[in-house]
Amino acid sequence: MNRTIFAGIGHYLPERIVKNQYFEKFMDTSDEWIQERTGIKERRWVDEGETVSGLALKATELALQRAQMKPQDIDFIIFASMESDVVFPGGGCFLQHKLGIPGVPSMDIRNQCSGFVYGLTVADQFIRTGMYKTILLVGAEIQSTGLDLTTRGRDMAVLFGDGAGAAILTASDNPNRGVIVSKLHADGTYAKKLWGEWPSITHHPRITPEMLKTDRIFPKMEGRYVFKHAVTRFPEVIREALDAANLTIDEVDLVVPHQANLRITEAVAQRLGITMDKVYSNIHKYGNTTAATIPICLSEAVEEGRIKEGSLLALASFGSGFTWASSLVRW
Ligand SMILES: CC(C)(COP(=O)(O)OP(=O)(O)OC[C@H]1O[C@@H](n2cnc3c(N)ncnc32)[C@H](O)[C@@H]1OP(=O)(O)O)[C@@H](O)C(=O)NCCC(=O)NCCS
């Protein structure tokens, strides 16, 4: 059976840098609070006119260049995002059009912060069975346009950033490389602990002028509750994958977790019994970029020489749903 290897990885972040001090103008917060409680110093936000598929295109172009491939080499697109450029169709179709490859199948995956690992798992199944040879997997998000920039929304507004990462996944007959095992989970019991309620598809009509005046149009989170689940689920799902592959945490070269809060990442490292130098972190620059986070981390870690051919990686995510997932990858 084929193995799924990363032939190329790329990322793109909007040019506009939003530092913590920016929020002090609109809400009761401070650079000190944000850094101390989250580890975030700044994030990238889009300017008017930038689109989710546009960010995805730039990340894809870099990934293709690094894979030494052309758009025509792509057999299938998996687009992991909470959003599209519009309500529908999904962003994968817009990206496919921008890449100029009509007819190539495109599927959106909507699993919030776990979107990339879920997408990788789906891609791995198609490649292992031989249905597709080369798959473009993208994580791309614009969160900044939907945040409450008042004190009421300060717990969410300071956390999120925009960006995109893209992986060119391809079939290899080398049994020593590629995706080794993935573990996926979800528990809808907790759907309302981190969610965006309105505009509601079941509300008649979906949005009214009255609704726009309430805070229910903004994403909501019970921060401490989510935090507690995250610090349990991350190590649990990494260990589950390691056990399935008969590997130990000591054999892992780099843990690449979803970046939600530096304190979550530090707690995960501690619970896994590893030091922070074995855990990738770039949250200080970008905040939480939802499904784009893990491919952005991978792309930067490759550029920095922290991932090399043969490195054993543990990718792990946790997010709204709740959903959580892990993949072990031999680069
Ligand atoms: C959101 C989060 C950073 C808040 O940090 P925290 O240390 O848990 O803070 P708390 O929620 O306990 O709030 C402490 C106080 O800080 C306040 N606060 C929240 N955001 C603030 C901000 N940006 N600036 C200043 N104060 C803020 C709260 O209102 C609260 O005030 P109160 O005590 O008067 O009620 C943290 O809970 C978190 O990271 N949660 C999980 C994030 C996550 O995993 N997200 C999604 C997964 S994808």
PDB file of C-alpha atoms in Angstrom, residues 35-297:
ATOM      1  CA  GLN A  35       1.301  38.190  26.503  1.00  0.00           C
ATOM      2  CA  GLU A  36       1.127  36.782  30.020  1.00  0.00           C
ATOM      3  CA  ARG A  37      -2.142  34.847  29.551  1.00  0.00           C
ATOM      4  CA  THR A  38      -1.678  33.690  25.929  1.00  0.00           C
ATOM      5  CA  GLY A  39       1.933  34.210  24.760  1.00  0.00           C
ATOM      6  CA  ILE A  40       0.683  36.243  21.783  1.00  0.00           C
ATOM      7  CA  LYS A  41       2.568  39.443  20.835  1.00  0.00           C
ATOM      8  CA  GLU A  42       1.056  40.103  17.430  1.00  0.00           C
ATOM      9  CA  ARG A  43      -1.009  38.501  14.696  1.00  0.00           C
ATOM     10  CA  ARG A  44      -1.647  39.064  10.969  1.00  0.00           C
ATOM     11  CA  TRP A  45      -5.013  40.370   9.800  1.00  0.00           C
ATOM     12  CA  VAL A  46      -6.246  40.788   6.226  1.00  0.00           C
ATOM     13  CA  ASP A  47      -6.982  44.105   4.599  1.00  0.00           C
ATOM     14  CA  GLU A  48     -10.186  44.857   2.689  1.00  0.00           C
ATOM     15  CA  GLY A  49     -10.333  42.780  -0.492  1.00  0.00           C
ATOM     16  CA  GLU A  50      -8.231  39.822   0.674  1.00  0.00           C
ATOM     17  CA  THR A  51     -10.031  36.470   0.530  1.00  0.00           C
ATOM     18  CA  VAL A  52      -9.644  33.045   2.143  1.00  0.00           C
ATOM     19  CA  SER A  53      -9.031  31.466  -1.275  1.00  0.00           C
ATOM     20  CA  GLY A  54      -6.545  34.239  -2.080  1.00  0.00           C
ATOM     21  CA  LEU A  55      -4.476  33.460   1.031  1.00  0.00           C
ATOM     22  CA  ALA A  56      -4.757  29.757   0.176  1.00  0.00           C
ATOM     23  CA  LEU A  57      -3.530  30.390  -3.371  1.00  0.00           C
ATOM     24  CA  LYS A  58      -0.349  32.091  -2.166  1.00  0.00           C
ATOM     25  CA  ALA A  59       0.413  29.265   0.284  1.00  0.00           C
ATOM     26  CA  THR A  60      -0.282  26.715  -2.474  1.00  0.00           C
ATOM     27  CA  GLU A  61       2.037  28.453  -4.942  1.00  0.00           C
ATOM     28  CA  LEU A  62       4.910  28.183  -2.448  1.00  0.00           C
ATOM     29  CA  ALA A  63       4.098  24.539  -1.663  1.00  0.00           C
ATOM     30  CA  LEU A  64       3.994  23.676  -5.387  1.00  0.00           C
ATOM     31  CA  GLN A  65       7.286  25.466  -5.999  1.00  0.00           C
ATOM     32  CA  ARG A  66       8.940  23.522  -3.163  1.00  0.00           C
ATOM     33  CA  ALA A  67       7.477  20.260  -4.479  1.00  0.00           C
ATOM     34  CA  GLN A  68       8.680  21.209  -7.969  1.00  0.00           C
ATOM     35  CA  MET A  69       5.182  20.612  -9.275  1.00  0.00           C
ATOM     36  CA  LYS A  70       2.551  22.501 -11.267  1.00  0.00           C
ATOM     37  CA  PRO A  71      -1.176  22.930 -10.498  1.00  0.00           C
ATOM     38  CA  GLN A  72      -1.850  20.334 -13.231  1.00  0.00           C
ATOM     39  CA  ASP A  73      -0.127  17.702 -11.056  1.00  0.00           C
ATOM     40  CA  ILE A  74      -2.895  18.013  -8.431  1.00  0.00           C
ATOM     41  CA  ASP A  75      -5.493  15.205  -8.534  1.00  0.00           C
ATOM     42  CA  PHE A  76      -7.673  16.312  -5.626  1.00  0.00           C
ATOM     43  CA  ILE A  77      -8.101  19.382  -3.375  1.00  0.00           C
ATOM     44  CA  ILE A  78      -9.003  19.248   0.304  1.00  0.00           C
ATOM     45  CA  PHE A  79      -9.766  22.682   1.707  1.00  0.00           C
ATOM     46  CA  ALA A  80      -9.857  22.858   5.510  1.00  0.00           C
ATOM     47  CA  SER A  81     -11.455  26.059   6.743  1.00  0.00           C
ATOM     48  CA  MET A  82     -14.268  27.347   8.912  1.00  0.00           C
ATOM     49  CA  GLU A  83     -15.105  29.751   6.119  1.00  0.00           C
ATOM     50  CA  SER A  84     -15.257  30.261   2.418  1.00  0.00           C
ATOM     51  CA  ASP A  85     -15.073  33.567   0.518  1.00  0.00           C
ATOM     52  CA  VAL A  86     -18.910  33.555   0.591  1.00  0.00           C
ATOM     53  CA  VAL A  87     -21.603  31.537   2.401  1.00  0.00           C
ATOM     54  CA  PHE A  88     -21.370  28.891  -0.335  1.00  0.00           C
ATOM     55  CA  PRO A  89     -19.825  27.276  -2.344  1.00  0.00           C
ATOM     56  CA  GLY A  90     -16.842  26.174  -0.309  1.00  0.00           C
ATOM     57  CA  GLY A  91     -13.457  27.837  -0.599  1.00  0.00           C
ATOM     58  CA  GLY A  92     -11.949  24.805  -2.337  1.00  0.00           C
ATOM     59  CA  CYS A  93     -13.898  25.623  -5.513  1.00  0.00           C
ATOM     60  CA  PHE A  94     -12.643  29.227  -5.501  1.00  0.00           C
ATOM     61  CA  LEU A  95      -9.087  28.003  -4.997  1.00  0.00           C
ATOM     62  CA  GLN A  96      -9.430  25.429  -7.774  1.00  0.00           C
ATOM     63  CA  HIS A  97     -10.605  28.169 -10.157  1.00  0.00           C
ATOM     64  CA  LYS A  98      -7.680  30.396  -9.180  1.00  0.00           C
ATOM     65  CA  LEU A  99      -5.285  27.500  -9.823  1.00  0.00           C
ATOM     66  CA  GLY A 100      -6.812  27.046 -13.299  1.00  0.00           C
ATOM     67  CA  ILE A 101      -7.508  23.319 -12.977  1.00  0.00           C
ATOM     68  CA  PRO A 102     -11.223  22.882 -13.816  1.00  0.00           C
ATOM     69  CA  GLY A 103     -12.544  19.364 -13.321  1.00  0.00           C
ATOM     70  CA  VAL A 104     -10.199  18.501 -10.457  1.00  0.00           C
ATOM     71  CA  PRO A 105     -12.355  17.395  -7.491  1.00  0.00           C
ATOM     72  CA  SER A 106     -12.451  19.699  -4.505  1.00  0.00           C
ATOM     73  CA  MET A 107     -13.815  19.045  -1.021  1.00  0.00           C
ATOM     74  CA  ASP A 108     -14.151  21.349   1.971  1.00  0.00           C
ATOM     75  CA  ILE A 109     -13.527  20.107   5.484  1.00  0.00           C
ATOM     76  CA  ARG A 110     -15.072  22.077   8.306  1.00  0.00           C
ATOM     77  CA  ASN A 111     -13.487  20.934  11.509  1.00  0.00           C
ATOM     78  CA  GLN A 112     -12.297  24.225  12.932  1.00  0.00           C
ATOM     79  CA  CYS A 113      -8.860  23.967  14.584  1.00  0.00           C
ATOM     80  CA  SER A 114      -8.708  20.229  13.846  1.00  0.00           C
ATOM     81  CA  GLY A 115      -9.366  20.765  10.120  1.00  0.00           C
ATOM     82  CA  PHE A 116      -5.828  20.181   8.897  1.00  0.00           C
ATOM     83  CA  VAL A 117      -5.277  16.903  10.778  1.00  0.00           C
ATOM     84  CA  TYR A 118      -8.725  15.662   9.731  1.00  0.00           C
ATOM     85  CA  GLY A 119      -7.874  16.671   6.142  1.00  0.00           C
ATOM     86  CA  LEU A 120      -4.517  14.919   6.297  1.00  0.00           C
ATOM     87  CA  THR A 121      -6.247  11.751   7.469  1.00  0.00           C
ATOM     88  CA  VAL A 122      -8.761  11.867   4.616  1.00  0.00           C
ATOM     89  CA  ALA A 123      -5.982  12.545   2.079  1.00  0.00           C
ATOM     90  CA  ASP A 124      -3.952   9.669   3.508  1.00  0.00           C
ATOM     91  CA  GLN A 125      -6.819   7.237   2.911  1.00  0.00           C
ATOM     92  CA  PHE A 126      -7.206   8.294  -0.740  1.00  0.00           C
ATOM     93  CA  ILE A 127      -3.459   8.040  -1.349  1.00  0.00           C
ATOM     94  CA  ARG A 128      -2.984   4.722   0.468  1.00  0.00           C
ATOM     95  CA  THR A 129      -5.691   3.079  -1.600  1.00  0.00           C
ATOM     96  CA  GLY A 130      -4.373   4.550  -4.837  1.00  0.00           C
ATOM     97  CA  MET A 131      -7.503   6.538  -5.708  1.00  0.00           C
ATOM     98  CA  TYR A 132      -5.466   9.760  -5.972  1.00  0.00           C
ATOM     99  CA  LYS A 133      -1.709  10.206  -6.332  1.00  0.00           C
ATOM    100  CA  THR A 134      -1.203  13.880  -5.482  1.00  0.00           C
ATOM    101  CA  ILE A 135      -3.477  15.852  -3.161  1.00  0.00           C
ATOM    102  CA  LEU A 136      -3.398  19.540  -2.285  1.00  0.00           C
ATOM    103  CA  LEU A 137      -4.373  19.962   1.373  1.00  0.00           C
ATOM    104  CA  VAL A 138      -4.930  23.544   2.489  1.00  0.00           C
ATOM    105  CA  GLY A 139      -5.753  25.128   5.829  1.00  0.00           C
ATOM    106  CA  ALA A 140      -6.841  28.743   5.340  1.00  0.00           C
ATOM    107  CA  GLU A 141      -8.702  31.142   7.601  1.00  0.00           C
ATOM    108  CA  ILE A 142      -9.875  34.706   7.962  1.00  0.00           C
ATOM    109  CA  GLN A 143     -11.122  35.197  11.528  1.00  0.00           C
ATOM    110  CA  SER A 144     -10.407  38.902  11.947  1.00  0.00           C
ATOM    111  CA  THR A 145     -13.505  40.152  10.118  1.00  0.00           C
ATOM    112  CA  GLY A 146     -15.873  38.394  12.563  1.00  0.00           C
ATOM    113  CA  LEU A 147     -14.582  39.418  15.983  1.00  0.00           C
ATOM    114  CA  ASP A 148     -16.140  41.641  18.627  1.00  0.00           C
ATOM    115  CA  LEU A 149     -13.624  44.452  19.079  1.00  0.00           C
ATOM    116  CA  THR A 150     -15.143  45.743  22.317  1.00  0.00           C
ATOM    117  CA  THR A 151     -14.436  44.800  25.951  1.00  0.00           C
ATOM    118  CA  ARG A 152     -17.364  42.366  25.700  1.00  0.00           C
ATOM    119  CA  GLY A 153     -15.423  40.288  23.151  1.00  0.00           C
ATOM    120  CA  ARG A 154     -11.914  40.727  24.500  1.00  0.00           C
ATOM    121  CA  ASP A 155     -11.389  37.071  25.463  1.00  0.00           C
ATOM    122  CA  MET A 156     -11.795  36.034  21.784  1.00  0.00           C
ATOM    123  CA  ALA A 157     -10.689  39.086  19.814  1.00  0.00           C
ATOM    124  CA  VAL A 158      -7.079  39.049  20.981  1.00  0.00           C
ATOM    125  CA  LEU A 159      -6.555  35.355  20.219  1.00  0.00           C
ATOM    126  CA  PHE A 160      -7.210  34.955  16.513  1.00  0.00           C
ATOM    127  CA  GLY A 161      -5.234  35.642  13.366  1.00  0.00           C
ATOM    128  CA  ASP A 162      -5.585  35.106   9.625  1.00  0.00           C
ATOM    129  CA  GLY A 163      -3.351  33.003   7.389  1.00  0.00           C
ATOM    130  CA  ALA A 164      -2.959  29.933   5.201  1.00  0.00           C
ATOM    131  CA  GLY A 165      -0.774  26.861   4.886  1.00  0.00           C
ATOM    132  CA  ALA A 166      -0.699  24.294   2.096  1.00  0.00           C
ATOM    133  CA  ALA A 167       0.736  20.816   1.714  1.00  0.00           C
ATOM    134  CA  ILE A 168       1.329  18.856  -1.469  1.00  0.00           C
ATOM    135  CA  LEU A 169       0.819  15.246  -0.448  1.00  0.00           C
ATOM    136  CA  THR A 170       1.883  12.498  -2.784  1.00  0.00           C
ATOM    137  CA  ALA A 171       2.142   8.731  -2.957  1.00  0.00           C
ATOM    138  CA  SER A 172       5.434   7.039  -2.134  1.00  0.00           C
ATOM    139  CA  ASP A 173       6.422   3.385  -2.065  1.00  0.00           C
ATOM    140  CA  ASN A 174       9.018   4.079   0.644  1.00  0.00           C
ATOM    141  CA  PRO A 175       7.650   2.306   3.750  1.00  0.00           C
ATOM    142  CA  ASN A 176       9.898   4.355   6.036  1.00  0.00           C
ATOM    143  CA  ARG A 177       8.397   7.770   5.220  1.00  0.00           C
ATOM    144  CA  GLY A 178       5.068   9.538   5.386  1.00  0.00           C
ATOM    145  CA  VAL A 179       1.937   9.443   7.516  1.00  0.00           C
ATOM    146  CA  ILE A 180       2.235   6.538   9.966  1.00  0.00           C
ATOM    147  CA  VAL A 181      -1.049   6.708  11.858  1.00  0.00           C
ATOM    148  CA  SER A 182      -3.813   9.216  12.633  1.00  0.00           C
ATOM    149  CA  LYS A 183      -6.395   9.359  15.411  1.00  0.00           C
ATOM    150  CA  LEU A 184      -9.561  11.458  15.142  1.00  0.00           C
ATOM    151  CA  HIS A 185     -12.155  12.379  17.769  1.00  0.00           C
ATOM    152  CA  ALA A 186     -15.184  14.616  18.262  1.00  0.00           C
ATOM    153  CA  ASP A 187     -17.672  15.211  21.067  1.00  0.00           C
ATOM    154  CA  GLY A 188     -20.658  17.400  20.243  1.00  0.00           C
ATOM    155  CA  THR A 189     -21.650  17.490  23.916  1.00  0.00           C
ATOM    156  CA  TYR A 190     -19.381  20.520  24.044  1.00  0.00           C
ATOM    157  CA  ALA A 191     -20.489  22.234  20.806  1.00  0.00           C
ATOM    158  CA  LYS A 192     -21.713  25.339  22.625  1.00  0.00           C
ATOM    159  CA  LYS A 193     -18.538  25.797  24.665  1.00  0.00           C
ATOM    160  CA  LEU A 194     -16.830  27.345  21.632  1.00  0.00           C
ATOM    161  CA  TRP A 195     -19.102  28.337  18.814  1.00  0.00           C
ATOM    162  CA  GLY A 196     -20.520  30.892  16.410  1.00  0.00           C
ATOM    163  CA  GLU A 197     -24.313  30.880  16.771  1.00  0.00           C
ATOM    164  CA  TRP A 198     -25.641  33.598  14.456  1.00  0.00           C
ATOM    165  CA  PRO A 199     -26.445  34.140  11.602  1.00  0.00           C
ATOM    166  CA  SER A 200     -28.422  30.954  12.151  1.00  0.00           C
ATOM    167  CA  ILE A 201     -29.482  28.752   9.269  1.00  0.00           C
ATOM    168  CA  THR A 202     -32.597  27.684  11.247  1.00  0.00           C
ATOM    169  CA  HIS A 203     -33.643  31.208  12.195  1.00  0.00           C
ATOM    170  CA  HIS A 204     -36.360  32.838  10.010  1.00  0.00           C
ATOM    171  CA  PRO A 205     -34.905  34.957   8.524  1.00  0.00           C
ATOM    172  CA  ARG A 206     -31.292  34.005   9.146  1.00  0.00           C
ATOM    173  CA  ILE A 207     -30.305  37.506  10.216  1.00  0.00           C
ATOM    174  CA  THR A 208     -32.337  40.574  11.247  1.00  0.00           C
ATOM    175  CA  PRO A 209     -31.361  44.156  12.177  1.00  0.00           C
ATOM    176  CA  GLU A 210     -32.193  43.253  15.824  1.00  0.00           C
ATOM    177  CA  MET A 211     -29.810  40.305  15.747  1.00  0.00           C
ATOM    178  CA  LEU A 212     -27.027  42.547  14.530  1.00  0.00           C
ATOM    179  CA  LYS A 213     -27.350  44.610  17.717  1.00  0.00           C
ATOM    180  CA  THR A 214     -26.643  41.620  20.003  1.00  0.00           C
ATOM    181  CA  ASP A 215     -23.368  39.892  20.826  1.00  0.00           C
ATOM    182  CA  ARG A 216     -24.724  36.534  19.608  1.00  0.00           C
ATOM    183  CA  ILE A 217     -23.404  37.322  16.122  1.00  0.00           C
ATOM    184  CA  PHE A 218     -19.851  36.962  17.472  1.00  0.00           C
ATOM    185  CA  PRO A 219     -17.957  33.760  18.288  1.00  0.00           C
ATOM    186  CA  LYS A 220     -18.197  32.759  21.938  1.00  0.00           C
ATOM    187  CA  MET A 221     -16.037  30.630  24.180  1.00  0.00           C
ATOM    188  CA  GLU A 222     -15.959  29.470  27.774  1.00  0.00           C
ATOM    189  CA  GLY A 223     -12.215  29.984  27.919  1.00  0.00           C
ATOM    190  CA  ARG A 224     -11.298  28.173  31.116  1.00  0.00           C
ATOM    191  CA  TYR A 225     -13.490  25.203  30.223  1.00  0.00           C
ATOM    192  CA  VAL A 226     -11.928  24.912  26.745  1.00  0.00           C
ATOM    193  CA  PHE A 227      -8.468  25.303  28.266  1.00  0.00           C
ATOM    194  CA  LYS A 228      -8.981  22.394  30.681  1.00  0.00           C
ATOM    195  CA  HIS A 229     -10.205  20.065  27.946  1.00  0.00           C
ATOM    196  CA  ALA A 230      -7.376  21.079  25.606  1.00  0.00           C
ATOM    197  CA  VAL A 231      -4.596  20.293  28.074  1.00  0.00           C
ATOM    198  CA  THR A 232      -6.079  16.804  28.594  1.00  0.00           C
ATOM    199  CA  ARG A 233      -6.977  15.950  25.010  1.00  0.00           C
ATOM    200  CA  PHE A 234      -3.684  16.978  23.352  1.00  0.00           C
ATOM    201  CA  PRO A 235      -1.436  14.580  25.303  1.00  0.00           C
ATOM    202  CA  GLU A 236      -4.112  11.873  25.281  1.00  0.00           C
ATOM    203  CA  VAL A 237      -4.488  11.838  21.488  1.00  0.00           C
ATOM    204  CA  ILE A 238      -0.709  12.007  20.925  1.00  0.00           C
ATOM    205  CA  ARG A 239      -0.195   9.017  23.241  1.00  0.00           C
ATOM    206  CA  GLU A 240      -3.027   7.157  21.494  1.00  0.00           C
ATOM    207  CA  ALA A 241      -1.237   7.529  18.140  1.00  0.00           C
ATOM    208  CA  LEU A 242       2.155   6.612  19.622  1.00  0.00           C
ATOM    209  CA  ASP A 243       0.702   3.454  21.182  1.00  0.00           C
ATOM    210  CA  ALA A 244      -0.943   2.476  17.893  1.00  0.00           C
ATOM    211  CA  ALA A 245       2.383   2.876  16.085  1.00  0.00           C
ATOM    212  CA  ASN A 246       4.372   1.193  18.850  1.00  0.00           C
ATOM    213  CA  LEU A 247       6.506   4.336  19.265  1.00  0.00           C
ATOM    214  CA  THR A 248       7.422   6.392  22.325  1.00  0.00           C
ATOM    215  CA  ILE A 249       7.456  10.138  22.887  1.00  0.00           C
ATOM    216  CA  ASP A 250      11.263   9.956  23.191  1.00  0.00           C
ATOM    217  CA  GLU A 251      11.458   8.903  19.553  1.00  0.00           C
ATOM    218  CA  VAL A 252       9.520  11.984  18.404  1.00  0.00           C
ATOM    219  CA  ASP A 253      11.765  14.770  17.060  1.00  0.00           C
ATOM    220  CA  LEU A 254       9.151  17.530  17.075  1.00  0.00           C
ATOM    221  CA  VAL A 255       5.636  17.889  18.424  1.00  0.00           C
ATOM    222  CA  VAL A 256       3.646  20.334  16.279  1.00  0.00           C
ATOM    223  CA  PRO A 257       0.502  21.236  18.218  1.00  0.00           C
ATOM    224  CA  HIS A 258      -2.292  23.545  17.186  1.00  0.00           C
ATOM    225  CA  GLN A 259      -1.427  26.983  18.589  1.00  0.00           C
ATOM    226  CA  ALA A 260      -4.279  28.175  20.839  1.00  0.00           C
ATOM    227  CA  ASN A 261      -2.410  29.479  23.868  1.00  0.00           C
ATOM    228  CA  LEU A 262       1.266  29.216  24.866  1.00  0.00           C
ATOM    229  CA  ARG A 263       0.176  28.082  28.337  1.00  0.00           C
ATOM    230  CA  ILE A 264      -1.740  25.177  26.763  1.00  0.00           C
ATOM    231  CA  THR A 265       1.339  24.192  24.739  1.00  0.00           C
ATOM    232  CA  GLU A 266       3.562  24.360  27.841  1.00  0.00           C
ATOM    233  CA  ALA A 267       1.112  22.248  29.847  1.00  0.00           C
ATOM    234  CA  VAL A 268       1.011  19.673  27.033  1.00  0.00           C
ATOM    235  CA  ALA A 269       4.822  19.468  26.957  1.00  0.00           C
ATOM    236  CA  GLN A 270       4.871  18.995  30.705  1.00  0.00           C
ATOM    237  CA  ARG A 271       2.210  16.277  30.619  1.00  0.00           C
ATOM    238  CA  LEU A 272       4.087  14.472  27.836  1.00  0.00           C
ATOM    239  CA  GLY A 273       7.299  14.729  29.866  1.00  0.00           C
ATOM    240  CA  ILE A 274       9.217  16.640  27.181  1.00  0.00           C
ATOM    241  CA  THR A 275      10.946  20.012  27.133  1.00  0.00           C
ATOM    242  CA  MET A 276       9.691  22.963  25.077  1.00  0.00           C
ATOM    243  CA  ASP A 277      12.598  22.645  22.623  1.00  0.00           C
ATOM    244  CA  LYS A 278      10.822  19.537  21.272  1.00  0.00           C
ATOM    245  CA  VAL A 279       7.589  21.468  20.733  1.00  0.00           C
ATOM    246  CA  TYR A 280       7.068  23.937  17.899  1.00  0.00           C
ATOM    247  CA  SER A 281       5.583  27.299  18.830  1.00  0.00           C
ATOM    248  CA  ASN A 282       4.966  30.412  16.748  1.00  0.00           C
ATOM    249  CA  ILE A 283       1.887  31.714  18.545  1.00  0.00           C
ATOM    250  CA  HIS A 284       3.731  34.911  19.545  1.00  0.00           C
ATOM    251  CA  LYS A 285       3.739  35.998  15.861  1.00  0.00           C
ATOM    252  CA  TYR A 286       0.414  34.776  14.542  1.00  0.00           C
ATOM    253  CA  GLY A 287      -2.030  33.960  17.374  1.00  0.00           C
ATOM    254  CA  ASN A 288      -4.507  31.171  16.659  1.00  0.00           C
ATOM    255  CA  THR A 289      -5.059  30.751  12.905  1.00  0.00           C
ATOM    256  CA  THR A 290      -7.498  27.815  13.284  1.00  0.00           C
ATOM    257  CA  ALA A 291      -7.052  25.207  10.484  1.00  0.00           C
ATOM    258  CA  ALA A 292      -4.112  27.131   9.003  1.00  0.00           C
ATOM    259  CA  THR A 293      -1.995  26.800  12.138  1.00  0.00           C
ATOM    260  CA  ILE A 294      -0.403  23.382  11.700  1.00  0.00           C
ATOM    261  CA  PRO A 295       0.642  23.801   8.035  1.00  0.00           C
ATOM    262  CA  ILE A 296       2.052  27.274   8.833  1.00  0.00           C
ATOM    263  CA  CYS A 297       4.065  25.696  11.677  1.00  0.00           C
TER     264      CYS A 297
END
